[in-house]
C-alpha cells in the first residue's frame, strides 16, 4: 500500500480524517507497551484494559488536536496515565487531553533514566517502595505532585516529603 | 537509537521480574524507540490485544447519541424509538434555535403591537408545519424511497416524526407564550389551530403533494384566513374565538379520520 | 412447479403520456435474475413496484405469496425485502455505521447489541468495515453505492432488489460484488437491474429485457445472445447497411443487423442481442 513504513505522525493525521485502519495500526504499534506499563501501575487488569480502550478512543477523537510535538508514544502515555488517574479517583471518565507537552525532565532525572545498571541502579534498589513509587510517578511518568498523589492514593504533602527524602537518599548514594 | 533493550530484559520486564531502575529505563526508552516497542508487541497476548481492540472499534463505530436521545432513554423510551425521534430534524440544535428565534419574534411583534397577541398567534401554528416539511417525505428526507420499503418507514415513521415535531413545537410555543403581555386565554389559543393544521398537512401528504408543498399551502391558507378574518370581523381575534376553536377541533378530527383512511396511499403511493 | 416470488399480471403504470409499464406480466423466482433495458424502459418502475414503494395503475402484483395492497401483508413483505434504489439518498451527517443502523431500526431490530452486530456484518460484507465511522459526505460515490447495498443485506432478505448495484464501482469492487451475490445463503430471489452486461453474464441464471414498457425477452443469457446469431459481422470499414455499427479496439468495425452475403459473421454476445432488440423496438416505436 505505501512504499515505506508510515510514521506515527502520518497515522495520527489519518486518524484525524476518520480512518479506522490507521487507528488500528496505531493500536497495533502502541497497545502492547501501553497495556504492560499501565499494568505496572494498577493491579486490576479489567481497569487496565478499560483505560487502554478509553485511551485509543480519546486518540480517535482528539487526533486533530495533536500538534506534532514530541513522540506520539509520549502523547499517548500522557492521555493514558491521566485516564488511569481519573478512574482511580472517581471511577468515571473525565480527563482532558494534555494541551501542552510534558515538562523537560531535570538533569538528575535524565541521569536516572539513562542507565541500566550500576551504582545508581543499586541505590534505587535500596530505596523503599514508597519512595521509588513517587520517583517513578514524577520523573518517569511525568506527573505533577498532585497527579502523583491521585495515582498513588496519598496526600499531596506526603508526595512532596517523600520526593525530598528520595532525592536526598539518591544524592547521598551518588556522592 | 544508540541502544536497544535486550531480549532477556524485555522478558523480565513483561513478567515483572525486573528491578525498578531497569524498568524505569525500559519504559523511558520505549517511549522513544519504535523497534523496542515492536519487540514488546511481538510478545503480546493476542486474545487480550483483540479483546481490547473490539472495545475500541465498538466505541468509534457506535452511533453518536445526541443529548435528546440520552434524555429520551433516561425517561424510559426504548433505544430504537428514541433514535428515530432524536434523528428528526426538528429536534436538532439548529432547528431549536431557529424556532425559538421565530417565536421570540412573534412575542416581540405582539408586544410592539401594543399587546395585541395576533402576530404571535398567527405565527405559532406555522412552527410545526415547518417542522413537518423538514421531517419526512421529499425533498427533505433524502432516504425516503429506501425508508418506504421498510416495515416501519412509511406511516409509522411519519407518525413518530410528526409527534416529535408537535411535541417540541408545543413546548417551545408554550414557553414563548408565557412572555405575552397580559396573557389570558389567548396564550393557548394557538394550540388547537396548530394541531389542526398539522393533521391537515399530514392528510395532504397522502395525495400527490410533496410534504413541502402541503405544508406551504396550508401555511398560506392559514395566514390568509387570519388576515381576512382580522379585516372583515369587528371582533378582535376572530380566528381564535370559541367558535373558531370548535371549528379547529372538528377539523383536526376530520383530518385525522381522512389521514387514517388514506394510510395506504402514504404507505404505497401511486405517484412518486 | 416453479416457486414465484414476484408475480406481475397485466401491470400498467403511466406517468403523464409515458407508458412506463404497458401490461407487463411475469413471474420471478429464487436465483439471480437480470433486468436489462434502456433508461426509461420501465425497469426502475418495475423495481419500485416490486419493492412496494409504488402502486401500479392497473394489474395485480403478488410478492412473496402475499398481496401488497393489504396492510398486514405489505408489512410482512417489507420484513423480508432488501432494496437498493437507483438513486439512494443518505443523511450526509450520519456515519456509514449510523446510516445502516438507522435502516436496521426501521427493519424492526430493536435490540441494540444484536443490531450493531448485524450492521457490522453487512458493512464488512460490502467491504466498508474500515470506513464504518466515516461520515457519508466523506465517502466516494462507489462507497455510497456499496453502503446502500449493505443496508439491503440486513436480516438476510428473501427478496433482494438491486437497481444499478455496480454503477460507479471499479472492476475489483464489481468482482467482489458478484462473489457476494453468488454466495448469498438460503438462495434468495435476487433481481438485478443493470446496464452492465458483464454482470448479467457473470451472475444471472435468467435475463429479462424490458423495452417500451413490455417484456421483449425472457430466458437465459446464452439464449439472449443466440437471438443475434448470424446477425453480427465484422468488416474493415463501416457498412451503412448495418442497423448499428461501431469501431472496435483493433480498428475493424462490428456490425449488427442483416449481414450481406459475403460478410464475416462473428459470435453474438449479449450486447449485440440487446442492441439489436432495443434498436428494433425503437424502430417500431418510430414507425408506430
XYZ file of C-alpha atoms in Angstrom:
735
model
C 0.000 0.000 0.000
C 2.613 2.569 0.992
C 6.230 2.453 -0.211
C 7.977 2.909 3.126
C 6.649 2.360 6.619
C 4.188 5.039 7.741
C 5.293 7.225 10.595
C 3.219 7.565 13.722
C 2.613 11.191 12.834
C 1.170 10.205 9.482
C -1.100 7.693 11.160
C -2.358 10.382 13.527
C -3.203 12.610 10.591
C -5.137 9.750 9.002
C -6.962 9.088 12.259
C -7.927 12.748 12.244
C -9.668 12.008 8.964
C -11.701 9.170 10.483
C -9.513 6.404 9.093
C -10.229 3.427 11.324
C -7.478 1.334 9.738
C -4.954 3.970 10.822
C -6.226 3.789 14.385
C -5.831 0.021 14.283
C -2.281 0.432 13.035
C -1.512 2.807 15.890
C -3.079 0.400 18.313
C -1.005 -2.479 16.953
C 2.138 -0.397 17.489
C 1.348 1.099 20.871
C -1.301 -1.029 22.514
C 1.008 -3.628 23.979
C 3.620 -1.457 25.654
C 0.851 0.737 26.984
C -1.025 -2.159 28.498
C 2.078 -3.538 30.193
C 3.191 -0.193 31.516
C -0.257 0.612 32.908
C -0.432 -2.827 34.491
C 2.659 -1.914 36.474
C 0.756 0.993 37.995
C -2.627 -0.552 38.525
C -3.209 -4.018 39.859
C -6.670 -4.544 38.375
C -6.429 -5.981 34.828
C -10.007 -5.019 33.954
C -9.310 -1.376 34.756
C -6.110 -1.503 32.729
C -7.976 -2.837 29.695
C -10.664 -0.204 30.021
C -8.086 2.550 30.285
C -6.294 1.300 27.167
C -9.611 1.271 25.302
C -10.506 4.738 26.517
C -7.073 5.992 25.537
C -7.398 4.894 21.942
C -10.929 6.239 21.814
C -9.522 9.536 23.022
C -6.839 9.323 20.333
C -9.613 8.823 17.788
C -11.489 11.871 18.967
C -8.508 14.074 19.671
C -6.212 13.234 16.767
C -6.829 16.588 15.177
C -5.533 18.269 18.311
C -2.143 16.559 18.290
C 0.269 19.278 17.369
C 3.161 17.089 16.357
C 5.270 17.942 19.380
C 7.459 15.131 20.527
C 6.840 11.455 20.180
C 3.377 10.139 19.556
C 4.126 7.480 22.166
C 4.693 10.124 24.820
C 1.444 11.839 23.843
C -0.418 8.560 24.127
C 1.157 7.888 27.507
C 0.079 11.305 28.753
C -3.509 10.555 27.792
C -3.421 7.081 29.294
C -1.916 7.921 32.680
C -4.381 10.729 33.211
C -7.259 8.457 32.304
C -5.973 5.980 34.847
C -5.781 8.660 37.495
C -9.319 9.780 36.762
C -10.573 6.259 37.109
C -8.803 5.661 40.340
C -10.158 8.906 41.723
C -13.752 8.929 40.665
C -14.430 5.722 38.752
C -15.717 7.971 35.979
C -14.379 9.210 32.645
C -13.414 12.889 32.775
C -9.803 13.631 31.826
C -8.984 16.270 29.237
C -6.179 15.641 26.829
C -2.981 17.496 27.743
C -2.715 20.588 25.668
C 0.967 21.171 26.245
C 3.884 18.749 26.133
C 5.260 17.342 29.376
C 7.929 19.484 31.031
C 11.548 18.608 30.361
C 12.980 16.199 32.939
C 15.708 17.614 35.180
C 19.336 16.673 34.769
C 19.088 14.345 37.727
C 16.092 12.614 36.216
C 17.874 12.290 32.885
C 20.742 10.547 34.612
C 18.251 8.323 36.345
C 16.618 7.324 33.106
C 19.670 6.625 31.022
C 21.428 3.951 32.983
C 20.576 0.262 33.093
C 22.980 -0.918 35.742
C 25.492 0.465 38.153
C 25.659 2.362 41.431
C 22.573 4.396 40.757
C 20.580 1.325 39.971
C 21.551 -0.298 43.242
C 20.844 2.956 45.071
C 17.381 2.937 43.534
C 17.023 -0.614 44.652
C 17.827 0.402 48.213
C 15.009 2.964 48.259
C 11.861 1.812 49.933
C 8.951 1.005 47.575
C 7.020 4.140 48.585
C 9.938 6.379 47.751
C 10.539 4.575 44.476
C 6.869 4.975 43.573
C 6.924 8.761 43.883
C 10.102 8.959 41.805
C 8.501 6.794 39.157
C 5.332 8.839 39.089
C 7.017 12.215 38.846
C 10.269 11.619 36.992
C 9.262 8.779 34.710
C 5.545 9.211 34.187
C 5.727 12.966 34.045
C 3.045 13.648 36.613
C 2.699 16.702 38.799
C 2.851 16.095 42.549
C -0.897 16.472 42.642
C -1.450 13.887 39.919
C 1.034 11.578 41.580
C -0.946 11.958 44.780
C -4.121 10.852 42.966
C -2.380 7.944 41.320
C -0.801 6.629 44.483
C -3.740 7.420 46.688
C -1.765 9.510 49.159
C -1.971 13.179 50.149
C -0.058 15.674 48.053
C 2.010 16.751 51.030
C 3.169 13.175 51.509
C 4.244 13.011 47.866
C 6.363 16.101 48.338
C 8.057 14.913 51.512
C 8.755 11.509 50.019
C 10.223 13.098 46.915
C 12.529 15.180 49.069
C 13.632 12.118 51.035
C 14.076 10.007 47.904
C 16.212 12.634 46.223
C 18.267 13.110 49.376
C 18.938 9.391 49.632
C 19.863 9.112 45.978
C 22.143 12.126 46.158
C 23.778 10.512 49.137
C 24.312 7.324 47.122
C 25.715 9.315 44.177
C 28.121 11.305 46.270
C 18.769 4.982 18.851
C 22.168 4.043 20.205
C 21.000 1.057 22.167
C 18.072 -1.320 22.321
C 16.630 -3.348 25.134
C 17.978 -6.875 25.115
C 15.617 -9.824 24.876
C 16.168 -11.115 28.428
C 15.425 -7.657 29.820
C 12.260 -7.454 27.768
C 11.123 -10.821 29.064
C 11.960 -9.759 32.602
C 10.043 -6.528 32.161
C 6.956 -8.272 30.808
C 6.954 -10.888 33.527
C 7.501 -8.276 36.226
C 10.708 -9.925 37.473
C 12.810 -6.835 36.946
C 14.366 -4.293 39.268
C 12.905 -0.834 39.461
C 15.742 1.053 37.827
C 15.826 -1.303 34.866
C 12.076 -0.997 34.497
C 12.330 2.792 34.561
C 14.956 2.611 31.889
C 12.927 0.310 29.674
C 9.824 2.422 29.982
C 11.542 5.700 29.225
C 13.363 4.128 26.313
C 10.247 2.541 24.797
C 8.617 5.958 24.571
C 11.240 6.911 22.052
C 12.127 3.692 20.230
C 9.779 2.026 17.737
C 11.958 -1.062 17.407
C 11.715 -1.879 21.087
C 8.008 -1.200 21.025
C 7.785 -3.771 18.273
C 9.709 -6.235 20.423
C 7.095 -5.815 23.093
C 4.222 -6.093 20.614
C 5.653 -9.349 19.326
C 5.245 -10.823 22.793
C 1.703 -9.561 23.243
C -1.183 -11.742 24.353
C -3.201 -11.904 21.116
C -6.529 -12.586 22.794
C -6.210 -9.609 25.076
C -4.993 -7.499 22.173
C -8.073 -8.333 20.089
C -10.423 -8.030 23.015
C -9.306 -4.516 23.759
C -9.494 -3.601 20.091
C -13.069 -4.911 19.845
C -13.970 -2.399 22.543
C -12.222 0.424 20.722
C -13.873 -0.457 17.456
C -17.286 -0.567 19.072
C -16.576 2.799 20.642
C -15.696 4.510 17.397
C -18.494 2.971 15.391
C -21.227 3.320 17.922
C -23.866 5.749 16.673
C -23.311 9.148 18.239
C -26.010 9.970 20.701
C -27.421 13.410 20.977
C -28.451 14.839 24.309
C -32.083 14.493 23.270
C -31.610 10.802 22.713
C -29.958 10.324 26.079
C -32.800 12.202 27.699
C -35.439 10.108 25.998
C -33.753 6.890 27.032
C -33.392 8.169 30.543
C -37.152 8.563 30.790
C -37.610 5.002 29.601
C -38.106 5.303 25.861
C -36.766 2.212 24.069
C -33.458 2.764 22.302
C -34.745 2.377 18.742
C -37.737 4.665 19.223
C -35.507 7.188 20.949
C -33.172 7.146 17.982
C -35.979 7.638 15.447
C -37.316 10.545 17.472
C -33.931 12.108 18.005
C -33.000 11.992 14.337
C -35.979 14.153 13.451
C -34.550 17.400 12.130
C -36.755 19.439 14.456
C -35.032 18.019 17.480
C -31.643 19.206 16.415
C -29.847 22.199 17.809
C -30.005 24.441 14.788
C -33.721 23.852 14.410
C -34.496 24.526 18.031
C -32.604 27.772 17.794
C -34.409 28.806 14.612
C -37.801 28.001 16.109
C -37.002 29.786 19.339
C -35.990 32.877 17.406
C -39.146 32.783 15.309
C -41.336 32.515 18.373
C -39.383 35.249 20.107
C -40.000 37.417 17.091
C -43.708 36.681 17.415
C -43.699 37.693 21.055
C -41.797 40.889 20.320
C -44.156 41.743 17.473
C -47.096 41.294 19.784
C -45.596 43.497 22.400
C -44.771 46.096 19.786
C -48.383 45.995 18.575
C -49.489 47.243 21.957
C -50.130 43.860 23.458
C -52.198 42.502 20.581
C -51.422 38.785 20.569
C -52.369 38.338 16.918
C -48.822 38.287 15.473
C -47.775 35.563 17.868
C -50.961 33.564 17.483
C -50.670 33.706 13.710
C -47.052 32.603 13.810
C -47.128 29.832 16.385
C -49.159 27.293 14.344
C -46.690 27.660 11.479
C -43.866 26.246 13.580
C -44.967 22.600 13.474
C -45.748 22.933 9.774
C -42.192 23.966 9.053
C -41.041 21.054 11.167
C -43.216 18.630 9.214
C -41.877 19.923 5.931
C -38.377 19.143 7.090
C -39.128 15.885 8.835
C -40.010 13.420 6.117
C -41.029 12.893 2.533
C -39.465 14.512 -0.481
C -37.495 16.659 -0.777
C -36.497 16.999 2.857
C -35.802 13.343 3.508
C -33.116 12.047 1.137
C -33.687 8.428 2.116
C -37.462 8.476 1.595
C -37.548 5.738 -1.036
C -35.452 3.360 0.977
C -37.428 4.107 4.125
C -40.703 3.381 2.387
C -39.555 -0.151 1.561
C -39.077 -0.984 5.252
C -41.734 -2.268 7.652
C -41.833 0.903 9.766
C -40.565 3.509 7.346
C -43.909 4.620 5.953
C -46.867 5.604 8.065
C -45.250 4.626 11.362
C -42.197 6.769 10.769
C -44.413 9.657 9.723
C -46.363 9.396 12.964
C -43.230 9.169 15.074
C -41.629 12.162 13.416
C -44.813 14.230 13.485
C -45.260 13.513 17.159
C -41.735 14.696 17.822
C -42.316 17.848 15.791
C -45.597 18.635 17.529
C -44.221 17.960 20.984
C -41.248 20.247 20.513
C -43.346 22.952 18.829
C -45.952 22.943 21.552
C -43.302 23.003 24.238
C -41.396 25.909 22.759
C -44.505 27.867 21.813
C -45.929 27.290 25.268
C -42.815 28.716 26.865
C -42.811 31.666 24.498
C -46.493 32.330 25.141
C -45.746 32.924 28.787
C -43.965 36.085 27.738
C -47.010 37.548 26.043
C -48.283 40.703 27.716
C -51.456 40.138 29.762
C -51.724 36.563 28.588
C -55.145 35.221 29.341
C -56.896 32.554 27.346
C -55.135 33.933 24.279
C -51.884 32.418 25.424
C -53.260 28.998 24.476
C -55.453 29.974 21.537
C -52.797 28.852 19.067
C -52.810 25.263 20.288
C -55.846 23.832 18.514
C -55.058 25.623 15.258
C -51.501 24.265 15.430
C -52.808 20.762 15.949
C -55.462 21.073 13.289
C -53.149 22.495 10.660
C -50.578 19.808 11.369
C -53.042 16.973 10.893
C -54.409 18.614 7.755
C -50.886 18.862 6.378
C -50.263 15.211 7.134
C -53.502 14.265 5.430
C -52.446 16.373 2.451
C -49.184 14.455 2.117
C -51.222 11.363 1.294
C -52.022 12.972 -2.027
C -49.567 13.766 -4.775
C -48.279 16.793 -2.944
C -44.799 16.723 -1.520
C -44.532 17.456 2.187
C -43.074 20.872 1.476
C -45.883 21.816 -0.887
C -48.510 20.556 1.528
C -47.028 22.462 4.454
C -46.545 25.550 2.352
C -50.093 25.533 1.036
C -51.631 25.015 4.440
C -49.440 27.778 5.876
C -50.547 30.242 3.234
C -54.175 29.307 3.693
C -53.825 29.844 7.427
C -52.215 33.234 7.107
C -54.834 34.248 4.581
C -57.556 33.149 6.986
C -56.064 35.133 9.848
C -55.636 38.264 7.792
C -59.068 38.078 6.191
C -60.946 37.440 9.428
C -58.999 40.205 11.070
C -60.006 42.646 8.376
C -63.596 41.568 7.952
C -64.652 40.965 11.523
C -65.171 43.651 14.182
C -64.419 41.185 16.896
C -60.723 41.033 17.718
C -59.050 37.671 17.217
C -61.998 36.312 15.286
C -59.904 33.453 14.028
C -59.277 32.342 17.595
C -62.628 32.766 19.282
C -64.601 29.920 20.847
C -66.438 29.198 17.593
C -63.174 29.062 15.707
C -61.642 26.780 18.313
C -64.537 24.365 17.906
C -64.088 24.503 14.171
C -60.411 23.640 14.538
C -61.216 20.765 16.839
C -63.640 19.410 14.263
C -61.087 19.951 11.521
C -58.475 18.038 13.493
C -60.839 15.106 13.961
C -61.896 15.101 10.316
C -58.328 15.342 9.061
C -57.279 12.540 11.379
C -60.017 10.321 10.001
C -59.003 11.130 6.441
C -55.360 10.503 7.231
C -56.111 7.099 8.702
C -58.372 6.247 5.806
C -55.663 7.173 3.351
C -52.907 5.454 5.186
C -52.404 3.070 2.270
C -51.711 5.990 -0.008
C -48.992 7.110 2.366
C -47.508 3.634 2.622
C -47.644 2.782 -1.080
C -48.136 5.915 -3.178
C -49.302 5.923 -6.759
C -47.098 8.874 -7.561
C -43.529 9.325 -6.508
C -43.774 -26.062 -10.060
C -41.578 -23.006 -10.122
C -41.859 -21.010 -6.948
C -42.763 -17.453 -7.775
C -41.530 -14.676 -5.526
C -42.614 -11.822 -7.756
C -45.770 -12.213 -9.805
C -46.964 -9.400 -12.041
C -50.110 -9.714 -14.135
C -51.114 -7.052 -16.598
C -49.348 -4.328 -14.651
C -49.672 -0.856 -16.095
C -48.102 2.369 -14.959
C -48.320 5.675 -16.691
C -46.511 8.901 -15.960
C -48.334 11.524 -17.925
C -48.179 10.393 -21.542
C -45.396 7.898 -20.940
C -46.362 4.248 -20.526
C -43.621 3.120 -18.179
C -45.219 -0.304 -17.884
C -47.687 -1.355 -20.528
C -49.464 -4.516 -19.474
C -46.459 -6.329 -18.057
C -46.828 -9.910 -16.880
C -44.032 -12.012 -15.500
C -43.007 -14.295 -12.678
C -39.617 -14.335 -10.964
C -38.458 -16.968 -8.514
C -35.345 -17.811 -6.480
C -31.949 -17.318 -8.085
C -30.455 -14.300 -9.776
C -32.495 -12.625 -12.493
C -31.179 -9.723 -14.513
C -33.265 -6.876 -15.882
C -31.866 -5.254 -18.966
C -33.326 -2.329 -20.819
C -32.788 1.272 -21.839
C -33.360 4.118 -19.434
C -36.995 4.990 -19.136
C -37.951 1.488 -20.283
C -39.738 0.709 -17.083
C -37.029 -1.186 -15.200
C -36.928 1.194 -12.265
C -40.710 1.443 -12.209
C -40.898 -2.329 -12.050
C -38.326 -2.445 -9.281
C -40.249 0.144 -7.302
C -43.461 -1.803 -7.665
C -41.669 -4.953 -6.545
C -40.232 -3.042 -3.598
C -43.781 -1.990 -2.608
C -42.925 1.695 -2.774
C -45.069 2.348 -5.820
C -48.594 1.249 -6.643
C -49.408 0.347 -10.258
C -52.329 1.932 -12.064
C -53.703 -1.440 -13.147
C -52.951 -5.097 -12.798
C -52.154 -7.402 -9.913
C -48.961 -7.770 -8.001
C -48.061 -10.698 -5.810
C -44.887 -10.666 -3.721
C -43.590 -13.493 -1.578
C -47.018 -15.069 -1.905
C -48.677 -12.037 -0.387
C -50.764 -9.103 -1.523
C -49.044 -5.707 -1.214
C -52.369 -3.865 -1.226
C -53.208 -5.442 2.116
C -51.631 -3.574 5.045
C -50.589 -6.621 7.074
C -49.271 -8.495 4.058
C -47.352 -5.440 2.999
C -45.548 -5.210 6.324
C -44.697 -8.906 6.083
C -43.337 -8.425 2.573
C -41.235 -5.490 3.723
C -39.822 -7.561 6.553
C -38.381 -9.963 4.028
C -37.294 -7.424 1.469
C -33.992 -5.721 0.765
C -33.977 -2.801 -1.677
C -31.200 -0.813 -3.280
C -32.855 2.113 -5.114
C -31.373 3.560 -8.259
C -30.711 6.837 -6.518
C -30.223 6.060 -2.857
C -30.249 9.123 -0.637
C -28.380 9.448 2.624
C -28.309 11.725 5.616
C -24.950 13.333 4.930
C -24.024 13.812 8.559
C -24.548 10.195 9.501
C -21.564 7.906 9.550
C -21.799 4.758 7.433
C -22.499 2.782 10.581
C -25.153 5.198 11.796
C -26.932 5.081 8.455
C -27.139 1.313 8.293
C -28.077 1.247 11.976
C -30.925 3.633 11.219
C -32.259 1.404 8.447
C -31.864 -1.598 10.741
C -34.107 0.164 13.247
C -36.684 0.695 10.513
C -36.383 -3.013 9.824
C -37.515 -3.608 13.374
C -34.239 -4.580 15.001
C -34.912 -3.171 18.412
C -32.187 -4.875 20.433
C -29.163 -2.616 20.238
C -26.412 -5.176 20.687
C -27.642 -7.633 18.055
C -28.494 -4.765 15.761
C -24.966 -3.380 15.956
C -23.557 -6.828 15.277
C -25.755 -7.160 12.197
C -24.756 -3.686 10.997
C -21.088 -4.596 11.372
C -21.678 -7.846 9.490
C -23.249 -6.235 6.418
C -20.700 -3.418 6.385
C -17.903 -5.973 6.387
C -19.624 -7.917 3.594
C -19.792 -4.768 1.498
C -16.126 -4.035 2.174
C -16.856 -0.943 4.246
C -15.522 -2.216 7.570
C -12.690 0.322 7.651
C -14.847 3.337 6.903
C -17.731 2.492 9.200
C -17.096 5.572 11.296
C -16.654 7.940 8.385
C -19.442 10.375 7.564
C -21.415 9.739 4.393
C -20.364 13.075 2.984
C -16.744 11.915 3.146
C -17.453 8.719 1.226
C -16.861 8.360 -2.501
C -19.712 7.581 -4.927
C -18.688 3.941 -5.159
C -18.575 3.628 -1.380
C -22.019 5.147 -1.084
C -23.435 2.637 -3.509
C -21.818 -0.127 -1.501
C -23.323 1.416 1.601
C -26.760 1.263 0.008
C -26.045 -2.328 -0.926
C -25.008 -3.118 2.639
C -28.319 -1.953 4.074
C -30.171 -4.083 1.540
C -28.463 -7.144 3.013
C -29.755 -6.547 6.529
C -31.539 -9.539 8.008
C -30.809 -11.786 5.012
C -33.842 -10.863 2.896
C -35.719 -13.430 0.842
C -36.203 -10.889 -1.912
C -33.313 -8.657 -2.881
C -33.960 -5.884 -5.372
C -30.861 -4.165 -6.669
C -31.223 -1.226 -9.034
C -27.890 -0.472 -10.721
C -25.810 -2.002 -7.920
C -22.492 -1.792 -9.755
C -22.761 1.761 -11.056
C -19.625 3.638 -10.075
C -17.772 0.571 -8.817
C -14.272 -0.224 -10.039
C -13.567 -3.677 -11.517
C -12.264 -5.090 -8.261
C -15.359 -3.958 -6.389
C -17.554 -5.337 -9.151
C -15.883 -8.697 -8.802
C -16.355 -8.628 -5.063
C -19.999 -7.739 -5.531
C -20.547 -10.653 -7.887
C -18.845 -13.004 -5.489
C -21.087 -11.817 -2.706
C -24.306 -12.142 -4.654
C -23.455 -15.627 -5.867
C -22.740 -16.725 -2.301
C -25.813 -15.408 -0.520
C -27.176 -18.010 1.879
C -30.627 -19.579 1.590
C -30.881 -18.900 -2.167
C -32.915 -15.679 -2.124
C -34.655 -14.159 -5.118
C -32.305 -11.532 -6.483
C -33.386 -9.104 -9.163
C -30.588 -7.083 -10.674
C -31.407 -4.132 -12.852
C -28.309 -3.148 -14.719
C -26.698 -1.735 -17.831
C -23.569 -3.782 -17.288
C -23.952 -6.877 -19.438
C -20.876 -8.408 -17.787
C -22.885 -8.598 -14.567
C -25.600 -10.437 -16.435
C -23.186 -12.939 -17.952
C -21.388 -13.474 -14.675
C -24.308 -13.712 -12.318
C -27.699 -14.220 -13.870
C -29.415 -17.508 -14.485
C -32.115 -15.621 -16.270
C -32.352 -12.298 -18.042
C -35.418 -10.239 -18.888
C -35.177 -7.500 -21.476
C -37.648 -4.692 -20.952
C -38.168 -2.065 -23.602
C -41.130 0.174 -24.232
C -42.831 -0.968 -21.052
C -43.120 -4.634 -22.034
C -41.032 -7.772 -21.822
C -39.078 -8.331 -25.038
C -37.115 -11.323 -23.948
C -37.210 -13.742 -21.081
C -34.690 -16.563 -20.922
C -31.088 -17.463 -20.226
C -28.220 -15.129 -21.069
C -26.991 -17.691 -23.638
C -30.390 -17.755 -25.307
C -30.400 -13.962 -25.424
C -27.037 -13.893 -27.108
C -28.244 -16.568 -29.520
C -31.047 -14.350 -30.795
C -28.401 -12.339 -32.563
C -26.714 -15.359 -34.129
C -25.997 -14.770 -37.743
C -26.732 -11.109 -37.393
C -23.350 -9.885 -36.306
C -20.492 -9.327 -38.683
C -17.106 -7.711 -38.811
C -15.582 -5.681 -41.615
C -12.674 -3.327 -42.035
C -14.831 -0.363 -42.775
C -18.202 0.779 -41.522
C -21.035 -0.673 -43.502
C -24.080 1.517 -43.904
C -26.356 -1.443 -44.387
C -25.978 -2.284 -40.695
C -28.629 -1.362 -38.153
C -25.796 -0.329 -35.851
C -22.050 -0.398 -36.135
C -19.056 0.665 -34.134
C -15.333 0.679 -34.247
C -13.537 -1.943 -32.192
C -10.195 -1.725 -30.433
C -8.307 -3.342 -33.329
C -9.574 -0.821 -35.861
C -12.149 -3.044 -37.514
C -15.860 -2.449 -37.361
C -18.501 -4.592 -35.746
C -21.967 -4.515 -37.218
C -25.340 -5.777 -36.184
C -28.323 -6.124 -38.466
C -28.890 -8.174 -41.590
C -25.475 -9.106 -42.908
C -24.593 -9.077 -46.594
C -23.958 -12.461 -48.155
C -20.168 -12.328 -48.091
C -19.798 -10.919 -44.588
C -17.538 -12.412 -41.923
C -20.009 -13.232 -39.184
C -18.990 -13.172 -35.541
C -20.259 -14.948 -32.459
C -23.067 -12.938 -30.985
C -22.779 -11.585 -27.466
C -25.474 -10.352 -25.123
C -24.545 -6.791 -26.020
C -25.194 -7.487 -29.672
C -28.514 -9.152 -28.964
C -29.580 -6.385 -26.635
C -28.707 -3.596 -29.027
C -30.464 -5.355 -31.844
C -33.562 -5.912 -29.788
C -33.755 -2.425 -28.424
C -32.978 -0.880 -31.773
C -35.852 -2.787 -33.301
C -38.167 -1.643 -30.566
C -37.164 1.927 -31.241
C -37.753 1.360 -34.902
C -41.212 0.051 -34.145
C -41.926 2.989 -31.894
C -40.849 5.439 -34.542
C -42.898 3.679 -37.177
C -45.993 3.470 -34.967
